[in-house]
Amino acid sequence: MVTNDRGNVFDPNCPTRVILDRIGDKWTVLVVLLLRHGPLRFTELRDGIGRVAPKVLTQTLRRMERDGLVTREVFAEIPPKVVYTLTPVGESLITPIEAITDWAEKHLPAITHAQAQYDSVS
């Protein structure tokens, strides 16, 4: 059982679970990977991620901002310019997310092979 001074992550009421859910969300992971090279506008994030509905990306960015992972800066221009940047807390996710991404890429052939085998007998 994984417990610490903040609680038990297997308890549905544990606050750590909320954070794990956030950083385990595919859109959050992709936003962090895109922002690791510097600030981007909403459309740059949307285009970089691909296949994400604007509403879903907006919700993701708002949650990330609320959690202190990104900052949102609005410039008084016409049309308004909005730029998103990782905070220091958000930047601290880059290394673990890159490690998981590397793991996924390294094991992709084995996983797709296992999926094909499973699907052929199911």
PDB file of N, CA, C and O in Angstrom, residues 77-103:
ATOM      1  N   GLU A  77      -4.246  43.407 -26.997  1.00  0.00           N
ATOM      2  CA  GLU A  77      -4.125  43.635 -28.433  1.00  0.00           C
ATOM      3  C   GLU A  77      -5.471  43.309 -29.065  1.00  0.00           C
ATOM      4  O   GLU A  77      -6.332  42.721 -28.440  1.00  0.00           O
ATOM      5  N   ILE A  78      -5.608  43.664 -30.311  1.00  0.00           N
ATOM      6  CA  ILE A  78      -6.821  43.292 -31.039  1.00  0.00           C
ATOM      7  C   ILE A  78      -6.378  42.487 -32.254  1.00  0.00           C
ATOM      8  O   ILE A  78      -5.677  43.019 -33.108  1.00  0.00           O
ATOM      9  N   PRO A  79      -6.767  41.228 -32.349  1.00  0.00           N
ATOM     10  CA  PRO A  79      -7.481  40.454 -31.336  1.00  0.00           C
ATOM     11  C   PRO A  79      -6.589  40.182 -30.129  1.00  0.00           C
ATOM     12  O   PRO A  79      -5.355  40.237 -30.239  1.00  0.00           O
ATOM     13  N   PRO A  80      -7.193  39.859 -28.985  1.00  0.00           N
ATOM     14  CA  PRO A  80      -6.403  39.610 -27.780  1.00  0.00           C
ATOM     15  C   PRO A  80      -5.421  38.461 -28.004  1.00  0.00           C
ATOM     16  O   PRO A  80      -5.731  37.472 -28.658  1.00  0.00           O
ATOM     17  N   LYS A  81      -4.241  38.625 -27.467  1.00  0.00           N
ATOM     18  CA  LYS A  81      -3.210  37.587 -27.564  1.00  0.00           C
ATOM     19  C   LYS A  81      -3.094  36.935 -26.188  1.00  0.00           C
ATOM     20  O   LYS A  81      -2.946  37.620 -25.179  1.00  0.00           O
ATOM     21  N   VAL A  82      -3.188  35.607 -26.143  1.00  0.00           N
ATOM     22  CA  VAL A  82      -3.069  34.847 -24.902  1.00  0.00           C
ATOM     23  C   VAL A  82      -1.930  33.855 -25.068  1.00  0.00           C
ATOM     24  O   VAL A  82      -1.878  33.133 -26.061  1.00  0.00           O
ATOM     25  N   VAL A  83      -1.028  33.845 -24.088  1.00  0.00           N
ATOM     26  CA  VAL A  83       0.137  32.968 -24.141  1.00  0.00           C
ATOM     27  C   VAL A  83       0.185  32.127 -22.872  1.00  0.00           C
ATOM     28  O   VAL A  83      -0.054  32.632 -21.767  1.00  0.00           O
ATOM     29  N   TYR A  84       0.492  30.852 -23.050  1.00  0.00           N
ATOM     30  CA  TYR A  84       0.603  29.906 -21.936  1.00  0.00           C
ATOM     31  C   TYR A  84       2.065  29.536 -21.745  1.00  0.00           C
ATOM     32  O   TYR A  84       2.787  29.315 -22.715  1.00  0.00           O
ATOM     33  N   THR A  85       2.467  29.450 -20.465  1.00  0.00           N
ATOM     34  CA  THR A  85       3.840  29.127 -20.098  1.00  0.00           C
ATOM     35  C   THR A  85       3.823  28.167 -18.926  1.00  0.00           C
ATOM     36  O   THR A  85       2.979  28.296 -18.030  1.00  0.00           O
ATOM     37  N   LEU A  86       4.753  27.225 -18.916  1.00  0.00           N
ATOM     38  CA  LEU A  86       4.882  26.345 -17.752  1.00  0.00           C
ATOM     39  C   LEU A  86       5.409  27.137 -16.567  1.00  0.00           C
ATOM     40  O   LEU A  86       6.303  27.972 -16.718  1.00  0.00           O
ATOM     41  N   THR A  87       4.882  26.859 -15.396  1.00  0.00           N
ATOM     42  CA  THR A  87       5.424  27.407 -14.149  1.00  0.00           C
ATOM     43  C   THR A  87       6.589  26.513 -13.727  1.00  0.00           C
ATOM     44  O   THR A  87       6.805  25.442 -14.314  1.00  0.00           O
ATOM     45  N   PRO A  88       7.324  26.889 -12.705  1.00  0.00           N
ATOM     46  CA  PRO A  88       8.371  25.985 -12.196  1.00  0.00           C
ATOM     47  C   PRO A  88       7.821  24.607 -11.804  1.00  0.00           C
ATOM     48  O   PRO A  88       8.472  23.590 -12.039  1.00  0.00           O
ATOM     49  N   VAL A  89       6.615  24.572 -11.240  1.00  0.00           N
ATOM     50  CA  VAL A  89       6.006  23.276 -10.889  1.00  0.00           C
ATOM     51  C   VAL A  89       5.704  22.495 -12.167  1.00  0.00           C
ATOM     52  O   VAL A  89       5.960  21.292 -12.252  1.00  0.00           O
ATOM     53  N   GLY A  90       5.169  23.169 -13.172  1.00  0.00           N
ATOM     54  CA  GLY A  90       4.911  22.518 -14.452  1.00  0.00           C
ATOM     55  C   GLY A  90       6.191  22.029 -15.109  1.00  0.00           C
ATOM     56  O   GLY A  90       6.241  20.924 -15.660  1.00  0.00           O
ATOM     57  N   GLU A  91       7.239  22.838 -15.033  1.00  0.00           N
ATOM     58  CA  GLU A  91       8.532  22.434 -15.596  1.00  0.00           C
ATOM     59  C   GLU A  91       9.087  21.193 -14.907  1.00  0.00           C
ATOM     60  O   GLU A  91       9.774  20.390 -15.530  1.00  0.00           O
ATOM     61  N   SER A  92       8.766  21.023 -13.623  1.00  0.00           N
ATOM     62  CA  SER A  92       9.270  19.850 -12.901  1.00  0.00           C
ATOM     63  C   SER A  92       8.663  18.550 -13.428  1.00  0.00           C
ATOM     64  O   SER A  92       9.164  17.463 -13.121  1.00  0.00           O
ATOM     65  N   LEU A  93       7.593  18.644 -14.223  1.00  0.00           N
ATOM     66  CA  LEU A  93       6.987  17.457 -14.827  1.00  0.00           C
ATOM     67  C   LEU A  93       7.687  17.016 -16.114  1.00  0.00           C
ATOM     68  O   LEU A  93       7.471  15.898 -16.580  1.00  0.00           O
ATOM     69  N   ILE A  94       8.502  17.877 -16.693  1.00  0.00           N
ATOM     70  CA  ILE A  94       9.119  17.569 -17.986  1.00  0.00           C
ATOM     71  C   ILE A  94       9.928  16.278 -17.924  1.00  0.00           C
ATOM     72  O   ILE A  94       9.739  15.382 -18.753  1.00  0.00           O
ATOM     73  N   THR A  95      10.807  16.144 -16.958  1.00  0.00           N
ATOM     74  CA  THR A  95      11.675  14.962 -16.885  1.00  0.00           C
ATOM     75  C   THR A  95      10.877  13.672 -16.709  1.00  0.00           C
ATOM     76  O   THR A  95      11.089  12.723 -17.472  1.00  0.00           O
ATOM     77  N   PRO A  96       9.934  13.594 -15.755  1.00  0.00           N
ATOM     78  CA  PRO A  96       9.174  12.342 -15.649  1.00  0.00           C
ATOM     79  C   PRO A  96       8.311  12.053 -16.883  1.00  0.00           C
ATOM     80  O   PRO A  96       8.207  10.904 -17.302  1.00  0.00           O
ATOM     81  N   ILE A  97       7.730  13.085 -17.480  1.00  0.00           N
ATOM     82  CA  ILE A  97       6.903  12.856 -18.669  1.00  0.00           C
ATOM     83  C   ILE A  97       7.769  12.414 -19.842  1.00  0.00           C
ATOM     84  O   ILE A  97       7.390  11.508 -20.600  1.00  0.00           O
ATOM     85  N   GLU A  98       8.934  13.017 -20.011  1.00  0.00           N
ATOM     86  CA  GLU A  98       9.837  12.574 -21.077  1.00  0.00           C
ATOM     87  C   GLU A  98      10.280  11.133 -20.848  1.00  0.00           C
ATOM     88  O   GLU A  98      10.395  10.357 -21.797  1.00  0.00           O
ATOM     89  N   ALA A  99      10.509  10.750 -19.583  1.00  0.00           N
ATOM     90  CA  ALA A  99      10.903   9.367 -19.279  1.00  0.00           C
ATOM     91  C   ALA A  99       9.791   8.395 -19.651  1.00  0.00           C
ATOM     92  O   ALA A  99      10.046   7.338 -20.245  1.00  0.00           O
ATOM     93  N   ILE A 100       8.550   8.732 -19.335  1.00  0.00           N
ATOM     94  CA  ILE A 100       7.422   7.867 -19.676  1.00  0.00           C
ATOM     95  C   ILE A 100       7.234   7.815 -21.190  1.00  0.00           C
ATOM     96  O   ILE A 100       6.952   6.754 -21.762  1.00  0.00           O
ATOM     97  N   THR A 101       7.408   8.947 -21.862  1.00  0.00           N
ATOM     98  CA  THR A 101       7.308   8.983 -23.323  1.00  0.00           C
ATOM     99  C   THR A 101       8.380   8.098 -23.951  1.00  0.00           C
ATOM    100  O   THR A 101       8.096   7.329 -24.876  1.00  0.00           O
ATOM    101  N   ASP A 102       9.604   8.194 -23.447  1.00  0.00           N
ATOM    102  CA  ASP A 102      10.691   7.338 -23.946  1.00  0.00           C
ATOM    103  C   ASP A 102      10.364   5.866 -23.722  1.00  0.00           C
ATOM    104  O   ASP A 102      10.591   5.031 -24.603  1.00  0.00           O
ATOM    105  N   TRP A 103       9.825   5.545 -22.542  1.00  0.00           N
ATOM    106  CA  TRP A 103       9.448   4.169 -22.243  1.00  0.00           C
ATOM    107  C   TRP A 103       8.396   3.681 -23.251  1.00  0.00           C
ATOM    108  O   TRP A 103       8.492   2.583 -23.785  1.00  0.00           O
TER     109      TRP A 103
END
